[in-house]
PDB file of N, CA and C in Angstrom:
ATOM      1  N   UNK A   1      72.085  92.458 101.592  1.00  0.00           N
ATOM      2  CA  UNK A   1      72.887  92.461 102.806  1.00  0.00           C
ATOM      3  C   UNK A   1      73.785  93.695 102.824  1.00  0.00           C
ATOM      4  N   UNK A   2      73.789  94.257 103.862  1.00  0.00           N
ATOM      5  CA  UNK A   2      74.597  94.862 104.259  1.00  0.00           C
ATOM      6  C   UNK A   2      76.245  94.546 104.291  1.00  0.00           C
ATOM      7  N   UNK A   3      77.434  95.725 103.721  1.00  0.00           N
ATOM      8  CA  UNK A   3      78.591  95.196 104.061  1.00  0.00           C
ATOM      9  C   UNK A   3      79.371  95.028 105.442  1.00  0.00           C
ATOM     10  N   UNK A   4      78.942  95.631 106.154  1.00  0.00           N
ATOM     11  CA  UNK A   4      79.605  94.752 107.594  1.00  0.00           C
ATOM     12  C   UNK A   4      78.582  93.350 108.142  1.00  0.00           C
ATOM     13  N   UNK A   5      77.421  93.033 107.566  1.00  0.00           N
ATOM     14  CA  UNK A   5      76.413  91.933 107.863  1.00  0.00           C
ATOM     15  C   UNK A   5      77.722  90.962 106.724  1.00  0.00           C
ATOM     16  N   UNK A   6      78.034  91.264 105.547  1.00  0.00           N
ATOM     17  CA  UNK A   6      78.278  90.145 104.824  1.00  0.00           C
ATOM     18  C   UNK A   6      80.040  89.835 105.643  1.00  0.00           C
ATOM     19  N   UNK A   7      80.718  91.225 106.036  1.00  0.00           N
ATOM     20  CA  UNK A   7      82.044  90.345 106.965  1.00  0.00           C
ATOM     21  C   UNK A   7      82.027  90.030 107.947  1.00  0.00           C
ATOM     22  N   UNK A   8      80.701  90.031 108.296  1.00  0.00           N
ATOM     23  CA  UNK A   8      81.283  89.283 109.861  1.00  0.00           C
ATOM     24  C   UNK A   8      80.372  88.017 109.534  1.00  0.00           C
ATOM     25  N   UNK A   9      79.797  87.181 108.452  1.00  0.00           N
ATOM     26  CA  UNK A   9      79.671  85.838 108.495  1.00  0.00           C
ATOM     27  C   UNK A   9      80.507  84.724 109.228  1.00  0.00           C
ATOM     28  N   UNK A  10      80.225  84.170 109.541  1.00  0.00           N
ATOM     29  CA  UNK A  10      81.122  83.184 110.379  1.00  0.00           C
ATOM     30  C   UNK A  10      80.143  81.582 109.652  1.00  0.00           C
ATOM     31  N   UNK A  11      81.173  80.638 109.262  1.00  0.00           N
ATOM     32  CA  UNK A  11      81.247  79.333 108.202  1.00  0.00           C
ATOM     33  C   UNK A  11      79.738  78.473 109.044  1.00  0.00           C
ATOM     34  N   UNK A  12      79.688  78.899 110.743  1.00  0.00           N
ATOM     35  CA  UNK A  12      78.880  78.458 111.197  1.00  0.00           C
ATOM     36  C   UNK A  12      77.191  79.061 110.689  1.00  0.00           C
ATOM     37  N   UNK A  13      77.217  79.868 110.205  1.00  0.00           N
ATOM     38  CA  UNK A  13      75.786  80.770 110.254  1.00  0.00           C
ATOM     39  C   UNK A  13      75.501  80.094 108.760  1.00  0.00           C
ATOM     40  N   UNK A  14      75.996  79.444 107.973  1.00  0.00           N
ATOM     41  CA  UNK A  14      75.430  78.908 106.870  1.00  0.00           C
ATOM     42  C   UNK A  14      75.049  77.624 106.663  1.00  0.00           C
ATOM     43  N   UNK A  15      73.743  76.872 106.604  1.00  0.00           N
ATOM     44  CA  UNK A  15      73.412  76.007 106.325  1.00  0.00           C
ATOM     45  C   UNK A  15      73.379  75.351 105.277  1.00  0.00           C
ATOM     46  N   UNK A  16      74.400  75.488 103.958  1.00  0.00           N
ATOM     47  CA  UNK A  16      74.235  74.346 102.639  1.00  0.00           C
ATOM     48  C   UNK A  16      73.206  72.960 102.663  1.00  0.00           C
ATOM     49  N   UNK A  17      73.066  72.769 103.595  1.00  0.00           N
ATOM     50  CA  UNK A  17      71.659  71.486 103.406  1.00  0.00           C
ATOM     51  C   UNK A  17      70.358  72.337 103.102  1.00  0.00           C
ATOM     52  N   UNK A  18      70.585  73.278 103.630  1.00  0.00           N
ATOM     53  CA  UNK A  18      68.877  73.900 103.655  1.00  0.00           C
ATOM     54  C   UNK A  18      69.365  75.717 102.506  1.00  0.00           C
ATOM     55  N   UNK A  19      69.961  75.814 102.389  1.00  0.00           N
ATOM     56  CA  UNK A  19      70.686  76.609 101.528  1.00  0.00           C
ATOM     57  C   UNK A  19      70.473  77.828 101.983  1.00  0.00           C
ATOM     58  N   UNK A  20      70.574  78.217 103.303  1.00  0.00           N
ATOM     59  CA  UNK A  20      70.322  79.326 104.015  1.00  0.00           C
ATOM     60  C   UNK A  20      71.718  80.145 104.911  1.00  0.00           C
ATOM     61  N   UNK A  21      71.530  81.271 105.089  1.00  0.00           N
ATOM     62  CA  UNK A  21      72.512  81.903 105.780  1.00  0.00           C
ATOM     63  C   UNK A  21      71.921  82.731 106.735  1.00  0.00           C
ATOM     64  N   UNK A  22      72.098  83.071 107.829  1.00  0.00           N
ATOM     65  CA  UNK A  22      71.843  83.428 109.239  1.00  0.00           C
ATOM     66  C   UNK A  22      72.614  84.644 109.258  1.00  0.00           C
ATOM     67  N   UNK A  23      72.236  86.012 109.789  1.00  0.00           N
ATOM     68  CA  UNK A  23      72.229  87.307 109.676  1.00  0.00           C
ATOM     69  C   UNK A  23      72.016  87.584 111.239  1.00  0.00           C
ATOM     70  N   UNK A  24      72.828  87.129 111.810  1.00  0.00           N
ATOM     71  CA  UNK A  24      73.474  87.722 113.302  1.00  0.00           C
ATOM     72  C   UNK A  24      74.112  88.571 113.647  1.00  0.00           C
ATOM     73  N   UNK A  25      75.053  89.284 113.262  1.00  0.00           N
ATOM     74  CA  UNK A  25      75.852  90.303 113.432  1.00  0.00           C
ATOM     75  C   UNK A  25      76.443  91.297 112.332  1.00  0.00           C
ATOM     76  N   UNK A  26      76.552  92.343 113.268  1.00  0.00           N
ATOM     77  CA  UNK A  26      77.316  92.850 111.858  1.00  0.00           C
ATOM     78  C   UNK A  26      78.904  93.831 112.549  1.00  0.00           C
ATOM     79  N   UNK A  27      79.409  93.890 111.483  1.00  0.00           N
ATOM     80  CA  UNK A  27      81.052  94.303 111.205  1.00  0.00           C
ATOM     81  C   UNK A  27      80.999  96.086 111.674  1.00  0.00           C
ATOM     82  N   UNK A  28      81.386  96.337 112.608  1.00  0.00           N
ATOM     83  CA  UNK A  28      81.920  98.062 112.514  1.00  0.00           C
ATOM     84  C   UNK A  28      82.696  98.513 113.258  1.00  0.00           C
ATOM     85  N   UNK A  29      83.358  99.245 112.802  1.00  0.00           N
ATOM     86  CA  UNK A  29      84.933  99.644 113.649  1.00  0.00           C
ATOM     87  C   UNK A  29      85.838  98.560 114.019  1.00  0.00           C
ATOM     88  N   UNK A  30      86.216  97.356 113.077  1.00  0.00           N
ATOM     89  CA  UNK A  30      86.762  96.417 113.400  1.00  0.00           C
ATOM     90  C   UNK A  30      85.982  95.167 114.445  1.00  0.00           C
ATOM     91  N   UNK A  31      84.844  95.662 114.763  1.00  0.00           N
ATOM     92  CA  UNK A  31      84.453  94.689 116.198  1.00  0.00           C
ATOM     93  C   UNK A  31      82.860  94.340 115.801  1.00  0.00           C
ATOM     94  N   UNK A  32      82.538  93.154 115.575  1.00  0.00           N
ATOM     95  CA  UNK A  32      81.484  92.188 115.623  1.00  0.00           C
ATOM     96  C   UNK A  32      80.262  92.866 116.495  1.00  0.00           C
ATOM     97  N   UNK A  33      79.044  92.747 116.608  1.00  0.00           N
ATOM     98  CA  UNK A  33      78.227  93.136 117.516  1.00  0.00           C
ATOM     99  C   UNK A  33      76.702  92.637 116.915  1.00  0.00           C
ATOM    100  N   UNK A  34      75.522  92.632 117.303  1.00  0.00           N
ATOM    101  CA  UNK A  34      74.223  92.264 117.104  1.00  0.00           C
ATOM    102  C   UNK A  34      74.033  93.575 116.222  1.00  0.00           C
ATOM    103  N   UNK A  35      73.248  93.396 115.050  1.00  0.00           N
ATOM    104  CA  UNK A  35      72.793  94.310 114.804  1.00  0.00           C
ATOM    105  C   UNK A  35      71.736  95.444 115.354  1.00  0.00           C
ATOM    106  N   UNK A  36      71.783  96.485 114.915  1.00  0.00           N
ATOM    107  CA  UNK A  36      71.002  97.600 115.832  1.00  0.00           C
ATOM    108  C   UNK A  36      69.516  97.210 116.128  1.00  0.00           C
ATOM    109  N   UNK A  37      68.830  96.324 114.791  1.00  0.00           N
ATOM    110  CA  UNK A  37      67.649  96.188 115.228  1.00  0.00           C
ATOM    111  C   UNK A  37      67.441  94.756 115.230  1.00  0.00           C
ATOM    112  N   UNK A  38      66.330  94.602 115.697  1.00  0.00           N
ATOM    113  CA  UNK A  38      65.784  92.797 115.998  1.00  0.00           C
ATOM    114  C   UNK A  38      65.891  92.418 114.336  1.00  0.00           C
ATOM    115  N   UNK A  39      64.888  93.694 113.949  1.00  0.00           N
ATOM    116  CA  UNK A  39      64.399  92.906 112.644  1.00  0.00           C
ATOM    117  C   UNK A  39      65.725  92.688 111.634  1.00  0.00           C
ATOM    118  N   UNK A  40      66.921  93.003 111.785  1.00  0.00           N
ATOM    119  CA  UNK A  40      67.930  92.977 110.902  1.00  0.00           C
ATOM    120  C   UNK A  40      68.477  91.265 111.489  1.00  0.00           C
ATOM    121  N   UNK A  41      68.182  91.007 112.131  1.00  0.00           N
ATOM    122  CA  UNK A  41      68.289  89.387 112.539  1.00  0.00           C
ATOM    123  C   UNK A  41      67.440  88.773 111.458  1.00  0.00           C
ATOM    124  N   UNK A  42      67.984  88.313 110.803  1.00  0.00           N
ATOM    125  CA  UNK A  42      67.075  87.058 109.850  1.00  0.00           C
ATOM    126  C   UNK A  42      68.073  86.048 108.882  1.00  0.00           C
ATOM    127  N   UNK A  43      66.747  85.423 108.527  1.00  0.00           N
ATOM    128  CA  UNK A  43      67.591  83.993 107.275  1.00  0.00           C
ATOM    129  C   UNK A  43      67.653  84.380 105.995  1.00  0.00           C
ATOM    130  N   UNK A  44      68.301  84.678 105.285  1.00  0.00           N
ATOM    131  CA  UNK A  44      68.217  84.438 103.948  1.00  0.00           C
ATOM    132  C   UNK A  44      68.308  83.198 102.890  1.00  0.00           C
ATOM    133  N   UNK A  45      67.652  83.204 102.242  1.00  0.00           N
ATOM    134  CA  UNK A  45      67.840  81.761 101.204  1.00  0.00           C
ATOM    135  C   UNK A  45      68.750  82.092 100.247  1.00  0.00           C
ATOM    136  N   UNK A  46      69.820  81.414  99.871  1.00  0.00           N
ATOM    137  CA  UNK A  46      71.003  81.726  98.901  1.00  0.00           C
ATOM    138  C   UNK A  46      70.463  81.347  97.651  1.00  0.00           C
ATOM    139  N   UNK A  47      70.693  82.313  96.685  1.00  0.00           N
ATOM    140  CA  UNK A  47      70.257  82.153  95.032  1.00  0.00           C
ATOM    141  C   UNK A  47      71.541  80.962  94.939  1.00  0.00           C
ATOM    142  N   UNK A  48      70.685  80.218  94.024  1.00  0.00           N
ATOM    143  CA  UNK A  48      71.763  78.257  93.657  1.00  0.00           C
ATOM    144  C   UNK A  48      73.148  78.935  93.394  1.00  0.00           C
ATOM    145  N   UNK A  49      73.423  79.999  92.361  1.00  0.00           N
ATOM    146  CA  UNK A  49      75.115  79.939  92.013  1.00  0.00           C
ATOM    147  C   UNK A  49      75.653  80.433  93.218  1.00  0.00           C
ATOM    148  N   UNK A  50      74.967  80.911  94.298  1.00  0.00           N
ATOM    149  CA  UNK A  50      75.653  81.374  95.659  1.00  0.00           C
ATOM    150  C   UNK A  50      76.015  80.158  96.471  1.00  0.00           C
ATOM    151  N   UNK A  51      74.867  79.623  96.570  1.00  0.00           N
ATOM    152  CA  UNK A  51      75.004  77.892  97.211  1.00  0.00           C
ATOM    153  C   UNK A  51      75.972  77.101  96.630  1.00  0.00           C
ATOM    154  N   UNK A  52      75.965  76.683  95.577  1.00  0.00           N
ATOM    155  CA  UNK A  52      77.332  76.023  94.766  1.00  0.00           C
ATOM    156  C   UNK A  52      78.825  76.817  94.718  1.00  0.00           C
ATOM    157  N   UNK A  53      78.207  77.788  94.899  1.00  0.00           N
ATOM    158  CA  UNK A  53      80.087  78.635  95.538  1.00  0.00           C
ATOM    159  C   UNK A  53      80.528  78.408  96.782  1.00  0.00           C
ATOM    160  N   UNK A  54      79.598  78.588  97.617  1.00  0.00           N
ATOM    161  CA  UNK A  54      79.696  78.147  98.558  1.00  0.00           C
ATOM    162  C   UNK A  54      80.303  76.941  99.374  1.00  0.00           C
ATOM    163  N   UNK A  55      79.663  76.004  98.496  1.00  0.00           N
ATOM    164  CA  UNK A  55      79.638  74.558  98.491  1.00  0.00           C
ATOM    165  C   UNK A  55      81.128  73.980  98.504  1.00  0.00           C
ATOM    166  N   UNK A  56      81.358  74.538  96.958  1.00  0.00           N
ATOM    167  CA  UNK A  56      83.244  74.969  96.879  1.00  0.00           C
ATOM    168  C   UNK A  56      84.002  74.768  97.689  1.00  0.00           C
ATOM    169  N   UNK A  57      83.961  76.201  97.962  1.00  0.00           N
ATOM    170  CA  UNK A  57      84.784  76.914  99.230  1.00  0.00           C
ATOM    171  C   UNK A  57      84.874  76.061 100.387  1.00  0.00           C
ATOM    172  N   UNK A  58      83.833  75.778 101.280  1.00  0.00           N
ATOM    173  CA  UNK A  58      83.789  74.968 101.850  1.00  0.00           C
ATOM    174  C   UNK A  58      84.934  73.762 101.934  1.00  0.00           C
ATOM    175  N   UNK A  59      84.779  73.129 100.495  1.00  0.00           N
ATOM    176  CA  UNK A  59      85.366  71.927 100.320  1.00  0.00           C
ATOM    177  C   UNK A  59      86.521  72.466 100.416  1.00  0.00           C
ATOM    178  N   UNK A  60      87.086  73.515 100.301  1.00  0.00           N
ATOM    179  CA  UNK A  60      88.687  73.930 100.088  1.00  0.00           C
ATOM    180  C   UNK A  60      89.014  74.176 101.277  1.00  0.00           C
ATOM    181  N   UNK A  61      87.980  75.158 101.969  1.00  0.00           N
ATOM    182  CA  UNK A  61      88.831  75.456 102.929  1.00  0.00           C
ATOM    183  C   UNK A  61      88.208  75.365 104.345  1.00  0.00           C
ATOM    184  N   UNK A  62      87.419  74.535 104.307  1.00  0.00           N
ATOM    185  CA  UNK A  62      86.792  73.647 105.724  1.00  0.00           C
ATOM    186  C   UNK A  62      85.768  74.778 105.981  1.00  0.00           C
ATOM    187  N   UNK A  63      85.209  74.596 106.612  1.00  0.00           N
ATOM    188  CA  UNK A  63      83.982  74.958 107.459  1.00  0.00           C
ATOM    189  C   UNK A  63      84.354  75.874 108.972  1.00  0.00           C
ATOM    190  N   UNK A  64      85.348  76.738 109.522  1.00  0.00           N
ATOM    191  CA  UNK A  64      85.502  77.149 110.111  1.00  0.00           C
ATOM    192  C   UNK A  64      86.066  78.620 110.260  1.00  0.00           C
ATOM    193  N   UNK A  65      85.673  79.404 111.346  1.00  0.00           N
ATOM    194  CA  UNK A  65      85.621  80.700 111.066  1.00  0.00           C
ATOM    195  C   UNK A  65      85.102  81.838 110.164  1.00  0.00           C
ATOM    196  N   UNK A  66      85.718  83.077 109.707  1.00  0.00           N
ATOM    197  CA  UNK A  66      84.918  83.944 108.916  1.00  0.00           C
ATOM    198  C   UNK A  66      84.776  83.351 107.421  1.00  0.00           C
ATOM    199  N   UNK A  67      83.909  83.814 106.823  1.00  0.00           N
ATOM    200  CA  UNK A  67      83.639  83.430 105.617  1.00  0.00           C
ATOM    201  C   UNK A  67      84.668  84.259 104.966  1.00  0.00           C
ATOM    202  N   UNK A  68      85.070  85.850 105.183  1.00  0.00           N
ATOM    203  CA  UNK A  68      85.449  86.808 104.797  1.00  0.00           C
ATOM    204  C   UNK A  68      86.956  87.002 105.962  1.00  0.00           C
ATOM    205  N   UNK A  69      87.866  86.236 105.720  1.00  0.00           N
ATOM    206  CA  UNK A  69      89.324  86.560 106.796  1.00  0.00           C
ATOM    207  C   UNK A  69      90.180  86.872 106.836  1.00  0.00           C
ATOM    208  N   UNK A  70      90.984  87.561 107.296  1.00  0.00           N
ATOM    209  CA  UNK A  70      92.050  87.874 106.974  1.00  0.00           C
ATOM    210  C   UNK A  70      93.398  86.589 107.016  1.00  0.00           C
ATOM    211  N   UNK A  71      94.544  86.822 107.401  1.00  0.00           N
ATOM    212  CA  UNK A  71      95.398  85.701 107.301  1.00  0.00           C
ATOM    213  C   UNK A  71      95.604  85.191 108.913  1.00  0.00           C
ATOM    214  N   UNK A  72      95.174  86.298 109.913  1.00  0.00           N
ATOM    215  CA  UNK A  72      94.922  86.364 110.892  1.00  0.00           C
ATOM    216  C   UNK A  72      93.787  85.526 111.479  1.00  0.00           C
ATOM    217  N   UNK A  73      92.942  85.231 110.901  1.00  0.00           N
ATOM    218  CA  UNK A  73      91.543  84.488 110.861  1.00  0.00           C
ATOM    219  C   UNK A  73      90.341  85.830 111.332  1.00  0.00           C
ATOM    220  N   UNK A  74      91.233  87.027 111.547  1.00  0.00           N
ATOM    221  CA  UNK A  74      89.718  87.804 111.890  1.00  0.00           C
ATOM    222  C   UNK A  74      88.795  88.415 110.473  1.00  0.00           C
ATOM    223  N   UNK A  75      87.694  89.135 110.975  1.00  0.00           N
ATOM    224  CA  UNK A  75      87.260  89.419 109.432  1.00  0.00           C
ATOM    225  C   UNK A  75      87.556  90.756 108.968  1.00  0.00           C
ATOM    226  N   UNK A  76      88.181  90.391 107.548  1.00  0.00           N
ATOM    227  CA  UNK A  76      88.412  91.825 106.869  1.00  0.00           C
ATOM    228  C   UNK A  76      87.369  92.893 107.246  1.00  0.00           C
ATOM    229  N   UNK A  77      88.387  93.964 107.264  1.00  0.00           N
ATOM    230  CA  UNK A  77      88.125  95.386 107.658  1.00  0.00           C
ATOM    231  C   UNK A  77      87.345  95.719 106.736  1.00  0.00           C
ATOM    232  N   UNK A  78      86.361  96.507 106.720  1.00  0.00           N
ATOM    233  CA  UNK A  78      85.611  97.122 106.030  1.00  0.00           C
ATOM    234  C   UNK A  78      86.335  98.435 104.823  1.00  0.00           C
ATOM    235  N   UNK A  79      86.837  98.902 105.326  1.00  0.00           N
ATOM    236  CA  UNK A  79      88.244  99.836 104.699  1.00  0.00           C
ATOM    237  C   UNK A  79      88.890  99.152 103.979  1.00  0.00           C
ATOM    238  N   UNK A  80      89.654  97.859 103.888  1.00  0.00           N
ATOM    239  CA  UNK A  80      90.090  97.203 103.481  1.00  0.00           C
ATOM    240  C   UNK A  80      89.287  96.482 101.911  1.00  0.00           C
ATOM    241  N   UNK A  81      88.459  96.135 102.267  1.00  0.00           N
ATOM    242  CA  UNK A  81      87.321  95.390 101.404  1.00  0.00           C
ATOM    243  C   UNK A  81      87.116  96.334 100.338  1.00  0.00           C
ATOM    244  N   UNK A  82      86.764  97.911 100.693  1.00  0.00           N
ATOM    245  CA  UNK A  82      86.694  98.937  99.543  1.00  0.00           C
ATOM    246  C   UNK A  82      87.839  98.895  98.876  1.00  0.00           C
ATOM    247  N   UNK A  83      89.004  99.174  99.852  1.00  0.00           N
ATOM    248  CA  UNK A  83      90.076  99.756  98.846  1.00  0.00           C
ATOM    249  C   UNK A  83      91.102  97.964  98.140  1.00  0.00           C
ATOM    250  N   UNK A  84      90.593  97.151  98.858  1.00  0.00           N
ATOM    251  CA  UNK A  84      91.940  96.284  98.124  1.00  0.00           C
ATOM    252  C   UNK A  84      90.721  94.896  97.335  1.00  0.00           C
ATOM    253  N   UNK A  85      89.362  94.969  97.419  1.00  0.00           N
ATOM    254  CA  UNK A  85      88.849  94.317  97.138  1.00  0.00           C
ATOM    255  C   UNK A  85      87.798  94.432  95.869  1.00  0.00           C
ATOM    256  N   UNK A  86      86.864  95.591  96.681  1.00  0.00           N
ATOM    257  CA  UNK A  86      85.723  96.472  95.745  1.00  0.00           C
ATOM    258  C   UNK A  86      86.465  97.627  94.535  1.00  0.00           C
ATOM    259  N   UNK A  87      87.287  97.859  95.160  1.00  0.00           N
ATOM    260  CA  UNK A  87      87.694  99.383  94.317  1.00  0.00           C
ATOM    261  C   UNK A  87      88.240  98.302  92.822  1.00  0.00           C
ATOM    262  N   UNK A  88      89.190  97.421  93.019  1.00  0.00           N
ATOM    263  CA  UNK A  88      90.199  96.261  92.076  1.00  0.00           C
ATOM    264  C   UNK A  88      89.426  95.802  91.536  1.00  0.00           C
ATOM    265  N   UNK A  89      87.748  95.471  91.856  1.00  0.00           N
ATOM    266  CA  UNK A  89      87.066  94.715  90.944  1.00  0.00           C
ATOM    267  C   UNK A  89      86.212  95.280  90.208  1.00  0.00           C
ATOM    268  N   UNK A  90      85.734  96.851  90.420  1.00  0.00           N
ATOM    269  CA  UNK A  90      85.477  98.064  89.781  1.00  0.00           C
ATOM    270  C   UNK A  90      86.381  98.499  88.459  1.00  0.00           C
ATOM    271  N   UNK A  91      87.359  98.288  88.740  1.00  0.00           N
ATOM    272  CA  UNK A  91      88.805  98.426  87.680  1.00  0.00           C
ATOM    273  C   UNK A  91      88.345  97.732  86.389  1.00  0.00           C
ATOM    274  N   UNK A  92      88.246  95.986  86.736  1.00  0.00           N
ATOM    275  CA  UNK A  92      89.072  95.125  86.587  1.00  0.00           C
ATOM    276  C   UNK A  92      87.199  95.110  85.417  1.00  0.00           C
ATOM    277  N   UNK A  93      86.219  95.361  85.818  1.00  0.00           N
ATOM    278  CA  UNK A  93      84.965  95.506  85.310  1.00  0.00           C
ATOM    279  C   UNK A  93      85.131  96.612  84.130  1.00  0.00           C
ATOM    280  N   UNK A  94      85.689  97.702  84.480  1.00  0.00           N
ATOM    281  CA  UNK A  94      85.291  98.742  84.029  1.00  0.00           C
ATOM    282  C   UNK A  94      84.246  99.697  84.487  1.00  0.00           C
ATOM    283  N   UNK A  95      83.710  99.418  84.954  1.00  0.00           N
ATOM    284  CA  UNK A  95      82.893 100.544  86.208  1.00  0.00           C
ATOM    285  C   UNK A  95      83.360 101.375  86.797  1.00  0.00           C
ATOM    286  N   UNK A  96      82.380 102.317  86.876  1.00  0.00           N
ATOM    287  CA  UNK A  96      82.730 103.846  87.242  1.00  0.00           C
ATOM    288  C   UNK A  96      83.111 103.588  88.954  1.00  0.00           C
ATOM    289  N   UNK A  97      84.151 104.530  89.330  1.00  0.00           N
ATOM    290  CA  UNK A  97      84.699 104.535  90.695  1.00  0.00           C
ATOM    291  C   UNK A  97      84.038 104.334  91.702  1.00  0.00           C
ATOM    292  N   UNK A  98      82.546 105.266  91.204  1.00  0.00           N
ATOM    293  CA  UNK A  98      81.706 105.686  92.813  1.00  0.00           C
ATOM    294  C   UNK A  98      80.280 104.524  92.784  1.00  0.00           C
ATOM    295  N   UNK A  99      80.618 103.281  91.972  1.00  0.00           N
ATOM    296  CA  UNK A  99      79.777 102.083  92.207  1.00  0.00           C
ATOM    297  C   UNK A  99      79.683 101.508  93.269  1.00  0.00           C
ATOM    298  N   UNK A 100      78.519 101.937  94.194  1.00  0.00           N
ATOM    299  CA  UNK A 100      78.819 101.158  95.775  1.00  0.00           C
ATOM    300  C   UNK A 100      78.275  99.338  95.266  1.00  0.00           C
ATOM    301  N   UNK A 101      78.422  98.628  96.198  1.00  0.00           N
ATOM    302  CA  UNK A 101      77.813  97.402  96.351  1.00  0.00           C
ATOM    303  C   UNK A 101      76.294  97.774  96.694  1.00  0.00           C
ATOM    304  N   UNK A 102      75.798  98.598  97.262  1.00  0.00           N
ATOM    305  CA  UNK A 102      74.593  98.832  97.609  1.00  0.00           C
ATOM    306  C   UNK A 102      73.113  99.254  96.683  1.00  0.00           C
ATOM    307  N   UNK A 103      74.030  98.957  95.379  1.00  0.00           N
ATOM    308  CA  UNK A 103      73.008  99.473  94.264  1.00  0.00           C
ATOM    309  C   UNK A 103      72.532  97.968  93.635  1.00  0.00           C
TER     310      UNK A 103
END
């Protein structure tokens, strides 16, 4: 997945009965939109420790809105996610700076 496909999830696009997640939109310049192509519309099946995290979360914090939110309820900024999320857990690993998520 793509990182603006994974913030703009919304609690609705995931199915835990069938252990699937729905790939409707994606995140850029702050604003939600269809992705550019048809074919980037699809289901994915969640590997089990994704589903049982999931599952979690859920239980904590209900089933509504972004998966990924701010305190605001909209979804974290993409800018944001690098520098206060990705970059801290690069650190916190020991991994080299210029480790995208995309590898």
């Amino acid at each position: 997945m793509r990182i603006g496909e994974c913030l703009s999830i919304r609690y609705k696009d995931i199915d835990l009965d069938r252990g699937t997640i729905k790939i409707e939109r994606t995140l850029y310049n702050g604003e939600c939109s269809a992705p550019k192509t048809q074919s980037s519309r699809r289901v994915l099946t969640l590997p089990q420790k994704a589903l049982q995290a999931l599952v979690r979360l859920c239980e904590v914090r209900g089933k509504s809105g972004y998966l990924f939110a701010t305190s605001s309820g909209k979804p974290v900024d993409v800018s944001n996610f690098y520098k206060w999320t990705w970059k801290q857990a690069l650190k916190r690993a020991g991994s080299p700076e210029y480790t995208t998520p995309h590898r």
